[in-house]
Backbone as JSON Lines, residues from 0, in Angstrom:
{"i":0,"aa":"M","n":[0.83,-1.18,0.0],"ca":[0.0,0.0,0.0],"c":[0.88,1.25,0.0]}
{"i":1,"aa":"M","n":[1.94,1.2,0.76],"ca":[2.84,2.35,0.85],"c":[3.48,2.64,-0.5]}
{"i":2,"aa":"D","n":[3.88,1.59,-1.23],"ca":[4.5,1.78,-2.54],"c":[3.52,2.38,-3.54]}
{"i":3,"aa":"S","n":[2.24,1.98,-3.5],"ca":[1.27,2.51,-4.45],"c":[0.97,3.97,-4.16]}
{"i":4,"aa":"Q","n":[0.95,4.39,-2.86],"ca":[0.73,5.8,-2.53],"c":[1.93,6.63,-2.97]}
{"i":5,"aa":"L","n":[3.12,6.1,-2.76],"ca":[4.33,6.81,-3.17],"c":[4.37,6.94,-4.69]}
{"i":6,"aa":"S","n":[4.02,5.88,-5.38],"ca":[4.01,5.93,-6.84],"c":[2.98,6.94,-7.32]}
{"i":7,"aa":"R","n":[1.82,6.98,-6.68],"ca":[0.77,7.93,-7.08],"c":[1.24,9.35,-6.85]}
{"i":8,"aa":"R","n":[1.85,9.61,-5.68],"ca":[2.36,10.96,-5.37],"c":[3.47,11.35,-6.34]}
{"i":9,"aa":"T","n":[4.33,10.4,-6.67],"ca":[5.42,10.68,-7.6],"c":[4.86,11.03,-8.98]}
{"i":10,"aa":"L","n":[3.86,10.28,-9.4],"ca":[3.24,10.57,-10.7],"c":[2.57,11.93,-10.71]}
{"i":11,"aa":"L","n":[1.85,12.27,-9.64],"ca":[1.2,13.58,-9.56],"c":[2.22,14.71,-9.55]}
{"i":12,"aa":"A","n":[3.29,14.53,-8.8],"ca":[4.34,15.56,-8.75],"c":[5.01,15.71,-10.11]}
{"i":13,"aa":"A","n":[5.28,14.6,-10.75],"ca":[5.91,14.66,-12.08],"c":[4.98,15.33,-13.08]}
{"i":14,"aa":"G","n":[3.68,15.02,-12.99],"ca":[2.7,15.65,-13.87],"c":[2.65,17.15,-13.66]}
{"i":15,"aa":"A","n":[2.71,17.58,-12.4],"ca":[2.7,19.01,-12.11],"c":[3.94,19.7,-12.66]}
{"i":16,"aa":"L","n":[5.09,19.05,-12.53],"ca":[6.32,19.63,-13.07],"c":[6.26,19.75,-14.59]}
{"i":17,"aa":"V","n":[5.72,18.73,-15.23],"ca":[5.61,18.78,-16.69],"c":[4.67,19.9,-17.09]}
{"i":18,"aa":"A","n":[3.56,20.05,-16.38],"ca":[2.59,21.1,-16.71],"c":[3.17,22.49,-16.51]}
{"i":19,"aa":"L","n":[4.05,22.65,-15.52],"ca":[4.62,23.96,-15.23],"c":[5.9,24.25,-16.01]}
{"i":20,"aa":"A","n":[6.46,23.23,-16.62],"ca":[7.72,23.42,-17.34],"c":[7.51,24.31,-18.56]}
{"i":21,"aa":"P","n":[8.49,25.15,-18.85],"ca":[8.36,26.0,-20.05],"c":[8.35,25.13,-21.3]}
{"i":22,"aa":"R","n":[7.51,25.54,-22.24],"ca":[7.4,24.81,-23.5],"c":[7.92,25.68,-24.62]}
{"i":23,"aa":"P","n":[8.43,25.06,-25.65],"ca":[8.88,25.87,-26.79],"c":[7.69,26.58,-27.41]}
{"i":24,"aa":"A","n":[7.92,27.82,-27.8],"ca":[6.85,28.6,-28.42],"c":[6.75,28.22,-29.9]}
{"i":25,"aa":"F","n":[5.58,27.84,-30.31],"ca":[5.33,27.55,-31.71],"c":[4.42,28.63,-32.23]}
{"i":26,"aa":"A","n":[4.85,29.29,-33.27],"ca":[4.03,30.34,-33.86],"c":[2.85,29.69,-34.58]}
{"i":27,"aa":"A","n":[1.68,30.19,-34.29],"ca":[0.49,29.69,-34.96],"c":[0.5,30.18,-36.41]}
{"i":28,"aa":"V","n":[0.05,29.34,-37.3],"ca":[-0.05,29.74,-38.7],"c":[-1.24,30.68,-38.82]}
{"i":29,"aa":"P","n":[-1.03,31.89,-39.35],"ca":[-2.15,32.83,-39.48],"c":[-3.29,32.22,-40.3]}
{"i":30,"aa":"A","n":[-4.51,32.58,-39.94],"ca":[-5.69,32.05,-40.63],"c":[-5.64,32.33,-42.13]}
{"i":31,"aa":"V","n":[-5.14,33.5,-42.51],"ca":[-5.07,33.83,-43.94],"c":[-4.15,32.85,-44.66]}
{"i":32,"aa":"D","n":[-3.07,32.44,-44.04],"ca":[-2.16,31.47,-44.66],"c":[-2.81,30.09,-44.73]}
{"i":33,"aa":"Q","n":[-3.56,29.73,-43.7],"ca":[-4.27,28.45,-43.72],"c":[-5.27,28.41,-44.87]}
{"i":34,"aa":"R","n":[-6.02,29.52,-45.05],"ca":[-7.0,29.58,-46.15],"c":[-6.29,29.52,-47.51]}
{"i":35,"aa":"F","n":[-5.17,30.24,-47.62],"ca":[-4.42,30.24,-48.88],"c":[-3.9,28.84,-49.21]}
{"i":36,"aa":"L","n":[-3.26,28.19,-48.25],"ca":[-2.68,26.87,-48.5],"c":[-3.77,25.85,-48.83]}
{"i":37,"aa":"A","n":[-4.94,25.98,-48.18],"ca":[-6.05,25.08,-48.48],"c":[-6.56,25.31,-49.91]}
{"i":38,"aa":"A","n":[-6.68,26.57,-50.3],"ca":[-7.15,26.88,-51.66],"c":[-6.12,26.45,-52.7]}
{"i":39,"aa":"L","n":[-4.84,26.63,-52.4],"ca":[-3.77,26.27,-53.33],"c":[-3.72,24.75,-53.53]}
{"i":40,"aa":"G","n":[-3.9,24.02,-52.44],"ca":[-3.96,22.56,-52.52],"c":[-2.64,21.85,-52.74]}
{"i":41,"aa":"R","n":[-1.53,22.57,-52.57],"ca":[-0.2,21.97,-52.72],"c":[0.79,22.89,-52.02]}
{"i":42,"aa":"A","n":[2.02,22.43,-51.91],"ca":[3.06,23.28,-51.31],"c":[3.38,24.43,-52.26]}
{"i":43,"aa":"P","n":[3.56,25.63,-51.72],"ca":[3.92,26.77,-52.58],"c":[5.25,26.54,-53.28]}
{"i":44,"aa":"R","n":[5.34,27.03,-54.5],"ca":[6.57,26.94,-55.29],"c":[7.01,28.35,-55.67]}
{"i":45,"aa":"P","n":[8.29,28.57,-55.84],"ca":[8.75,29.89,-56.27],"c":[8.31,30.17,-57.71]}
{"i":46,"aa":"A","n":[8.09,31.45,-58.01],"ca":[7.74,31.85,-59.37],"c":[8.89,31.53,-60.31]}
{"i":47,"aa":"Q","n":[8.56,31.12,-61.5],"ca":[9.57,30.83,-62.52],"c":[9.25,31.64,-63.77]}
{"i":48,"aa":"P","n":[9.8,32.85,-63.84],"ca":[9.54,33.7,-65.0],"c":[9.95,33.01,-66.3]}
{"i":49,"aa":"I","n":[9.18,33.28,-67.35],"ca":[9.51,32.7,-68.66],"c":[10.18,33.74,-69.56]}
{"i":50,"aa":"G","n":[10.7,34.78,-68.95],"ca":[11.38,35.82,-69.7],"c":[12.36,36.55,-68.8]}
{"i":51,"aa":"D","n":[12.86,37.67,-69.27],"ca":[13.85,38.46,-68.53],"c":[13.14,39.56,-67.74]}
{"i":52,"aa":"Y","n":[12.54,39.18,-66.63],"ca":[11.82,40.11,-65.76],"c":[11.76,39.54,-64.35]}
{"i":53,"aa":"V","n":[11.34,40.36,-63.4],"ca":[11.14,39.87,-62.03],"c":[9.64,39.71,-61.81]}
{"i":54,"aa":"P","n":[9.23,38.69,-61.05],"ca":[7.81,38.46,-60.81],"c":[7.17,39.52,-59.92]}
{"i":55,"aa":"V","n":[7.99,40.11,-59.02],"ca":[7.45,41.1,-58.08],"c":[8.52,42.14,-57.78]}
{"i":56,"aa":"R","n":[8.08,43.37,-57.64],"ca":[8.98,44.47,-57.26],"c":[8.31,45.2,-56.1]}
{"i":57,"aa":"R","n":[9.08,45.41,-55.02],"ca":[8.55,46.11,-53.85],"c":[9.11,47.53,-53.81]}
{"i":58,"aa":"S","n":[8.23,48.48,-53.55],"ca":[8.61,49.87,-53.33],"c":[7.85,50.34,-52.1]}
{"i":59,"aa":"G","n":[8.55,50.43,-50.97],"ca":[7.88,50.8,-49.72],"c":[6.87,49.74,-49.33]}
{"i":60,"aa":"R","n":[5.61,50.15,-49.23],"ca":[4.54,49.23,-48.83],"c":[3.78,48.65,-50.03]}
{"i":61,"aa":"I","n":[4.26,48.91,-51.22],"ca":[3.54,48.48,-52.42],"c":[4.32,47.38,-53.14]}
{"i":62,"aa":"L","n":[3.61,46.31,-53.5],"ca":[4.15,45.24,-54.34],"c":[3.53,45.38,-55.73]}
{"i":63,"aa":"Y","n":[4.38,45.43,-56.73],"ca":[3.92,45.46,-58.12],"c":[4.2,44.08,-58.7]}
{"i":64,"aa":"L","n":[3.17,43.41,-59.18],"ca":[3.32,42.05,-59.67],"c":[3.23,42.0,-61.18]}
{"i":65,"aa":"S","n":[4.17,41.29,-61.79],"ca":[4.09,41.0,-63.22],"c":[2.88,40.11,-63.45]}
{"i":66,"aa":"T","n":[2.48,39.99,-64.71],"ca":[1.35,39.1,-64.99],"c":[1.71,37.67,-64.6]}
{"i":67,"aa":"T","n":[0.71,36.99,-64.07],"ca":[0.88,35.59,-63.68],"c":[-0.26,34.78,-64.28]}
{"i":68,"aa":"T","n":[0.03,33.57,-64.58],"ca":[-0.97,32.62,-65.03],"c":[-0.67,31.3,-64.34]}
{"i":69,"aa":"A","n":[-1.64,30.44,-64.27],"ca":[-1.41,29.13,-63.66],"c":[-0.64,28.28,-64.65]}
{"i":70,"aa":"R","n":[0.56,27.85,-64.25],"ca":[1.42,27.04,-65.12],"c":[1.98,25.86,-64.34]}
{"i":71,"aa":"T","n":[2.21,24.79,-65.04],"ca":[2.93,23.64,-64.51],"c":[4.08,23.36,-65.48]}
{"i":72,"aa":"D","n":[5.29,23.43,-64.97],"ca":[6.48,23.22,-65.79],"c":[6.49,24.13,-67.03]}
{"i":73,"aa":"G","n":[6.06,25.38,-66.85],"ca":[6.09,26.35,-67.93],"c":[4.93,26.28,-68.9]}
{"i":74,"aa":"V","n":[4.06,25.3,-68.74],"ca":[2.93,25.13,-69.65],"c":[1.66,25.59,-68.93]}
{"i":75,"aa":"P","n":[0.86,26.46,-69.57],"ca":[-0.37,26.93,-68.91],"c":[-1.29,25.77,-68.54]}
{"i":76,"aa":"D","n":[-1.87,25.86,-67.34],"ca":[-2.84,24.85,-66.9],"c":[-4.14,24.96,-67.69]}
{"i":77,"aa":"F","n":[-4.43,26.16,-68.18],"ca":[-5.63,26.41,-68.99],"c":[-5.18,27.13,-70.25]}
{"i":78,"aa":"A","n":[-5.31,26.48,-71.4],"ca":[-4.86,27.07,-72.66],"c":[-6.05,27.21,-73.6]}
{"i":79,"aa":"G","n":[-6.01,28.26,-74.4],"ca":[-7.05,28.47,-75.4],"c":[-7.79,29.77,-75.18]}
{"i":80,"aa":"A","n":[-8.7,30.04,-76.09],"ca":[-9.46,31.29,-76.04],"c":[-10.87,31.04,-75.5]}
{"i":81,"aa":"L","n":[-11.34,31.98,-74.72],"ca":[-12.71,31.94,-74.22],"c":[-13.65,32.19,-75.4]}
{"i":82,"aa":"G","n":[-14.72,31.45,-75.43],"ca":[-15.67,31.58,-76.53],"c":[-15.32,30.69,-77.71]}
{"i":83,"aa":"A","n":[-14.19,30.01,-77.64],"ca":[-13.8,29.05,-78.69],"c":[-13.48,27.73,-78.0]}
{"i":84,"aa":"E","n":[-12.26,27.59,-77.5],"ca":[-11.85,26.33,-76.84],"c":[-12.36,26.22,-75.4]}
{"i":85,"aa":"L","n":[-12.62,27.35,-74.75],"ca":[-12.99,27.32,-73.33],"c":[-14.32,28.02,-73.08]}
{"i":86,"aa":"S","n":[-15.06,27.49,-72.11],"ca":[-16.33,28.09,-71.68],"c":[-16.06,29.14,-70.6]}
{"i":87,"aa":"V","n":[-17.08,29.91,-70.25],"ca":[-16.95,30.89,-69.17],"c":[-16.58,30.18,-67.87]}
{"i":88,"aa":"E","n":[-17.2,29.04,-67.59],"ca":[-16.89,28.3,-66.37],"c":[-15.43,27.86,-66.33]}
{"i":89,"aa":"Q","n":[-14.92,27.38,-67.45],"ca":[-13.5,27.01,-67.52],"c":[-12.61,28.25,-67.37]}
{"i":90,"aa":"G","n":[-13.05,29.36,-67.94],"ca":[-12.32,30.62,-67.8],"c":[-12.27,31.09,-66.36]}
{"i":91,"aa":"Q","n":[-13.38,30.91,-65.63],"ca":[-13.39,31.28,-64.21],"c":[-12.42,30.42,-63.42]}
{"i":92,"aa":"K","n":[-12.32,29.14,-63.76],"ca":[-11.34,28.27,-63.11],"c":[-9.92,28.71,-63.44]}
{"i":93,"aa":"A","n":[-9.71,29.13,-64.68],"ca":[-8.39,29.63,-65.08],"c":[-8.05,30.91,-64.34]}
{"i":94,"aa":"A","n":[-9.04,31.8,-64.17],"ca":[-8.83,33.05,-63.45],"c":[-8.55,32.78,-61.97]}
{"i":95,"aa":"R","n":[-9.27,31.83,-61.39],"ca":[-9.03,31.44,-59.99],"c":[-7.6,30.92,-59.84]}
{"i":96,"aa":"A","n":[-7.19,30.05,-60.75],"ca":[-5.84,29.48,-60.69],"c":[-4.78,30.56,-60.88]}
{"i":97,"aa":"A","n":[-5.02,31.52,-61.77],"ca":[-4.07,32.61,-61.98],"c":[-3.98,33.5,-60.75]}
{"i":98,"aa":"A","n":[-5.12,33.74,-60.09],"ca":[-5.11,34.55,-58.87],"c":[-4.36,33.83,-57.75]}
{"i":99,"aa":"L","n":[-4.52,32.52,-57.66],"ca":[-3.76,31.76,-56.66],"c":[-2.27,31.8,-56.98]}
{"i":100,"aa":"A","n":[-1.9,31.75,-58.26],"ca":[-0.49,31.88,-58.64],"c":[0.04,33.26,-58.26]}
{"i":101,"aa":"M","n":[-0.79,34.28,-58.42],"ca":[-0.41,35.64,-58.03],"c":[-0.21,35.71,-56.51]}
{"i":102,"aa":"L","n":[-1.14,35.13,-55.75],"ca":[-0.99,35.1,-54.29],"c":[0.24,34.3,-53.87]}
{"i":103,"aa":"E","n":[0.55,33.26,-54.62],"ca":[1.75,32.45,-54.33],"c":[3.01,33.3,-54.48]}
{"i":104,"aa":"T","n":[3.03,34.17,-55.5],"ca":[4.16,35.08,-55.68],"c":[4.27,36.03,-54.5]}
{"i":105,"aa":"V","n":[3.14,36.56,-54.04],"ca":[3.13,37.47,-52.89],"c":[3.58,36.72,-51.64]}
{"i":106,"aa":"Y","n":[3.05,35.53,-51.42],"ca":[3.39,34.69,-50.27],"c":[4.9,34.47,-50.2]}
{"i":107,"aa":"N","n":[5.49,34.12,-51.32],"ca":[6.94,33.89,-51.36],"c":[7.72,35.18,-51.16]}
{"i":108,"aa":"A","n":[7.25,36.28,-51.73],"ca":[7.95,37.56,-51.6],"c":[7.94,38.06,-50.16]}
{"i":109,"aa":"L","n":[6.9,37.68,-49.4],"ca":[6.77,38.12,-48.01],"c":[7.31,37.09,-47.02]}
{"i":110,"aa":"G","n":[8.12,36.16,-47.49],"ca":[8.77,35.21,-46.6],"c":[7.89,34.06,-46.14]}
{"i":111,"aa":"G","n":[6.89,33.71,-46.91],"ca":[6.05,32.57,-46.57],"c":[4.82,32.92,-45.76]}
{"i":112,"aa":"T","n":[4.26,34.09,-45.99],"ca":[3.02,34.48,-45.32],"c":[2.29,35.55,-46.13]}
{"i":113,"aa":"L","n":[0.97,35.56,-46.0],"ca":[0.16,36.62,-46.58],"c":[-0.33,37.58,-45.5]}
{"i":114,"aa":"A","n":[0.05,37.33,-44.25],"ca":[-0.43,38.15,-43.13],"c":[-0.15,39.65,-43.31]}
{"i":115,"aa":"P","n":[0.98,40.07,-43.9],"ca":[1.22,41.51,-44.05],"c":[0.35,42.2,-45.11]}
{"i":116,"aa":"V","n":[-0.36,41.44,-45.93],"ca":[-1.17,42.06,-46.99],"c":[-2.3,42.86,-46.35]}
{"i":117,"aa":"T","n":[-2.37,44.14,-46.69],"ca":[-3.43,44.99,-46.16],"c":[-4.51,45.27,-47.19]}
{"i":118,"aa":"Q","n":[-4.17,45.13,-48.48],"ca":[-5.17,45.39,-49.51],"c":[-4.64,44.99,-50.89]}
{"i":119,"aa":"I","n":[-5.52,44.37,-51.67],"ca":[-5.26,44.23,-53.1],"c":[-5.77,45.53,-53.7]}
{"i":120,"aa":"L","n":[-4.86,46.37,-54.16],"ca":[-5.26,47.69,-54.65],"c":[-5.88,47.61,-56.04]}
{"i":121,"aa":"N","n":[-5.27,46.84,-56.91],"ca":[-5.73,46.8,-58.29],"c":[-5.37,45.45,-58.9]}
{"i":122,"aa":"M","n":[-6.26,44.98,-59.77],"ca":[-6.0,43.74,-60.49],"c":[-6.41,43.97,-61.94]}
{"i":123,"aa":"I","n":[-5.56,43.56,-62.85],"ca":[-5.87,43.62,-64.28],"c":[-5.87,42.2,-64.8]}
{"i":124,"aa":"G","n":[-6.99,41.79,-65.37],"ca":[-7.1,40.46,-65.93],"c":[-7.11,40.51,-67.43]}
{"i":125,"aa":"Y","n":[-6.23,39.75,-68.04],"ca":[-6.18,39.63,-69.5],"c":[-6.79,38.28,-69.86]}
{"i":126,"aa":"V","n":[-7.81,38.31,-70.68],"ca":[-8.56,37.1,-71.02],"c":[-8.43,36.85,-72.52]}
{"i":127,"aa":"A","n":[-7.84,35.73,-72.89],"ca":[-7.75,35.36,-74.31],"c":[-9.17,35.13,-74.81]}
{"i":128,"aa":"S","n":[-9.57,35.89,-75.82],"ca":[-10.97,35.91,-76.24],"c":[-11.12,35.69,-77.73]}
{"i":129,"aa":"A","n":[-12.04,34.8,-78.09],"ca":[-12.39,34.6,-79.49],"c":[-13.24,35.78,-79.95]}
{"i":130,"aa":"D","n":[-13.31,35.99,-81.26],"ca":[-14.19,37.03,-81.79],"c":[-15.61,36.79,-81.28]}
{"i":131,"aa":"G","n":[-16.25,37.85,-80.83],"ca":[-17.62,37.75,-80.35],"c":[-17.75,37.37,-78.88]}
{"i":132,"aa":"F","n":[-16.65,37.17,-78.17],"ca":[-16.73,36.86,-76.73],"c":[-16.62,38.16,-75.96]}
{"i":133,"aa":"Y","n":[-17.62,38.42,-75.1],"ca":[-17.68,39.7,-74.39],"c":[-17.88,39.55,-72.89]}
{"i":134,"aa":"D","n":[-17.63,38.39,-72.32],"ca":[-17.86,38.2,-70.88],"c":[-16.54,38.09,-70.11]}
{"i":135,"aa":"Q","n":[-15.59,38.96,-70.43],"ca":[-14.31,38.97,-69.72],"c":[-14.52,39.24,-68.23]}
{"i":136,"aa":"A","n":[-15.44,40.14,-67.9],"ca":[-15.71,40.44,-66.48],"c":[-16.24,39.21,-65.75]}
{"i":137,"aa":"G","n":[-17.1,38.44,-66.41],"ca":[-17.61,37.21,-65.8],"c":[-16.5,36.21,-65.54]}
{"i":138,"aa":"V","n":[-15.55,36.12,-66.46],"ca":[-14.4,35.23,-66.27],"c":[-13.59,35.68,-65.07]}
{"i":139,"aa":"M","n":[-13.33,36.99,-64.97],"ca":[-12.49,37.51,-63.88],"c":[-13.15,37.4,-62.52]}
{"i":140,"aa":"N","n":[-14.46,37.14,-62.48],"ca":[-15.12,36.9,-61.19],"c":[-14.5,35.7,-60.47]}
{"i":141,"aa":"G","n":[-13.95,34.76,-61.23],"ca":[-13.27,33.61,-60.61],"c":[-12.06,34.04,-59.81]}
{"i":142,"aa":"A","n":[-11.34,35.04,-60.3],"ca":[-10.17,35.56,-59.58],"c":[-10.6,36.34,-58.34]}
{"i":143,"aa":"T","n":[-11.58,37.21,-58.51],"ca":[-12.05,38.01,-57.38],"c":[-12.59,37.11,-56.27]}
{"i":144,"aa":"A","n":[-13.32,36.07,-56.65],"ca":[-13.9,35.17,-55.65],"c":[-12.84,34.52,-54.78]}
{"i":145,"aa":"V","n":[-11.74,34.05,-55.37],"ca":[-10.71,33.39,-54.56],"c":[-9.94,34.4,-53.71]}
{"i":146,"aa":"L","n":[-9.76,35.62,-54.2],"ca":[-9.09,36.64,-53.38],"c":[-9.94,36.96,-52.14]}
{"i":147,"aa":"I","n":[-11.25,37.04,-52.32],"ca":[-12.14,37.29,-51.18],"c":[-12.16,36.07,-50.25]}
{"i":148,"aa":"E","n":[-12.17,34.87,-50.82],"ca":[-12.15,33.63,-50.03],"c":[-10.92,33.57,-49.13]}
{"i":149,"aa":"V","n":[-9.78,33.92,-49.68],"ca":[-8.51,33.81,-48.94],"c":[-8.28,35.01,-48.03]}
{"i":150,"aa":"L","n":[-8.47,36.22,-48.55],"ca":[-8.1,37.44,-47.82],"c":[-9.26,38.12,-47.11]}
{"i":151,"aa":"G","n":[-10.49,37.76,-47.44],"ca":[-11.66,38.45,-46.9],"c":[-12.05,39.59,-47.82]}
{"i":152,"aa":"P","n":[-13.31,40.07,-47.71],"ca":[-13.8,41.09,-48.64],"c":[-13.11,42.44,-48.52]}
{"i":153,"aa":"D","n":[-12.72,42.83,-47.33],"ca":[-12.1,44.15,-47.16],"c":[-10.72,44.22,-47.79]}
{"i":154,"aa":"I","n":[-10.0,43.13,-47.78],"ca":[-8.64,43.1,-48.33],"c":[-8.63,42.57,-49.76]}
{"i":155,"aa":"G","n":[-9.45,41.57,-50.05],"ca":[-9.4,40.89,-51.34],"c":[-10.16,41.54,-52.47]}
{"i":156,"aa":"R","n":[-11.17,42.36,-52.16],"ca":[-11.94,43.0,-53.23],"c":[-11.2,44.26,-53.67]}
{"i":157,"aa":"S","n":[-10.85,44.32,-54.95],"ca":[-10.0,45.41,-55.44],"c":[-10.68,46.14,-56.6]}
{"i":158,"aa":"T","n":[-10.03,47.21,-57.04],"ca":[-10.42,47.73,-58.34],"c":[-9.94,46.71,-59.36]}
{"i":159,"aa":"R","n":[-10.62,46.69,-60.52],"ca":[-10.31,45.6,-61.44],"c":[-10.61,46.02,-62.87]}
{"i":160,"aa":"S","n":[-9.78,45.57,-63.76],"ca":[-10.04,45.69,-65.19],"c":[-10.02,44.29,-65.78]}
{"i":161,"aa":"A","n":[-10.93,44.03,-66.7],"ca":[-10.98,42.75,-67.41],"c":[-10.87,43.07,-68.9]}
{"i":162,"aa":"I","n":[-9.78,42.67,-69.5],"ca":[-9.46,43.06,-70.87],"c":[-9.39,41.83,-71.76]}
{"i":163,"aa":"G","n":[-10.14,41.85,-72.83],"ca":[-10.07,40.77,-73.8],"c":[-8.91,40.98,-74.76]}
{"i":164,"aa":"V","n":[-8.13,39.93,-74.97],"ca":[-7.0,40.0,-75.89],"c":[-7.11,38.85,-76.89]}
{"i":165,"aa":"K","n":[-6.5,39.03,-78.04],"ca":[-6.56,38.02,-79.1],"c":[-5.76,36.77,-78.74]}
{"i":166,"aa":"A","n":[-4.56,36.96,-78.19],"ca":[-3.7,35.81,-77.87],"c":[-2.73,36.21,-76.77]}
{"i":167,"aa":"M","n":[-2.26,35.19,-76.04],"ca":[-1.26,35.42,-75.0],"c":[-0.14,34.4,-75.13]}
{"i":168,"aa":"S","n":[0.95,34.71,-74.46],"ca":[2.12,33.84,-74.47],"c":[1.74,32.42,-74.07]}
{"i":169,"aa":"R","n":[2.23,31.48,-74.86],"ca":[2.03,30.04,-74.61],"c":[0.56,29.64,-74.56]}
{"i":170,"aa":"Q","n":[-0.28,30.42,-75.19],"ca":[-1.72,30.16,-75.31],"c":[-2.45,30.18,-73.97]}
{"i":171,"aa":"A","n":[-1.93,30.93,-73.0],"ca":[-2.61,31.03,-71.7],"c":[-4.0,31.61,-71.9]}
{"i":172,"aa":"A","n":[-4.95,31.13,-71.13],"ca":[-6.33,31.62,-71.21],"c":[-6.51,32.9,-70.42]}
{"i":173,"aa":"V","n":[-5.91,32.97,-69.23],"ca":[-6.06,34.13,-68.35],"c":[-4.72,34.46,-67.73]}
{"i":174,"aa":"S","n":[-4.41,35.73,-67.67],"ca":[-3.2,36.21,-67.01],"c":[-3.58,37.42,-66.16]}
{"i":175,"aa":"I","n":[-2.99,37.52,-64.99],"ca":[-3.37,38.57,-64.03],"c":[-2.14,39.36,-63.6]}
{"i":176,"aa":"A","n":[-2.28,40.68,-63.58],"ca":[-1.29,41.57,-62.97],"c":[-1.97,42.25,-61.79]}
{"i":177,"aa":"A","n":[-1.21,42.59,-60.76],"ca":[-1.83,43.19,-59.58],"c":[-0.88,44.15,-58.88]}
{"i":178,"aa":"T","n":[-1.48,45.02,-58.09],"ca":[-0.76,45.92,-57.2],"c":[-1.29,45.65,-55.81]}
{"i":179,"aa":"V","n":[-0.39,45.38,-54.87],"ca":[-0.76,44.93,-53.53],"c":[-0.11,45.84,-52.49]}
{"i":180,"aa":"E","n":[-0.89,46.24,-51.49],"ca":[-0.36,47.01,-50.37],"c":[-0.08,46.06,-49.2]}
{"i":181,"aa":"V","n":[1.06,46.27,-48.54],"ca":[1.42,45.46,-47.38],"c":[1.72,46.36,-46.19]}
{"i":182,"aa":"A","n":[1.69,45.78,-45.01],"ca":[2.01,46.52,-43.79],"c":[3.48,46.95,-43.82]}
{"i":183,"aa":"A","n":[3.76,48.05,-43.15],"ca":[5.14,48.52,-43.06],"c":[5.97,47.46,-42.34]}
{"i":184,"aa":"S","n":[7.21,47.26,-42.82],"ca":[8.06,46.24,-42.18],"c":[9.12,46.87,-41.33]}
C-alpha cells in the first residue's frame, strides 16, 4: 500500500512539473495562410519567369506584380481562347488558378506568409478571347472570388479591369497583374 501511494504521489508531482515546465513557443499559422494553402492545394513553389523580368517588385509598402498565369512546368494549366476552346466556367477556373499563382508570388515575396497584406489595390485580368466573346468580367469573377475567399472582402476586393486579348504567351487563357499594399516592415 505504501509503494502505491508513493508511486501515485510521484506521478502527480511529475505531472505538475511537466505542466509547469516551459514549453517551446510555436508560432500559430495565421488564418489567412491556412486559407491560402487550403485553396492552393499543394506546397507553394517559387515563381519561374519565362522571360527576362522579375515576378514582383517592392517599393515601400507596395508590391507590383508581373502578370501571372497558372502554369505547370512552364505550360499553362488552362490554354485556349474563351468563346472558342474554353467556356466561361473554364475561364473562371483559369482566373481562380491565376489569382492563386499571383498570391503564391506574394506569399513567397513576403517570406512565406500573406499576413502583411493589407489590400489588393488593383487587379488587371487579361482574357484570351475569341471574336464575339464579351464576358471577360464574368471570367475575372473567378479571380475576385478566390481573393475574397482567402483574404476576406475588405482586403481581397479590389479595383479591377478585365481586358479581352486576341492571344497570350504560350496560349494562356487568363493572365493577371496586380498591385498589392502590405504593412510597413
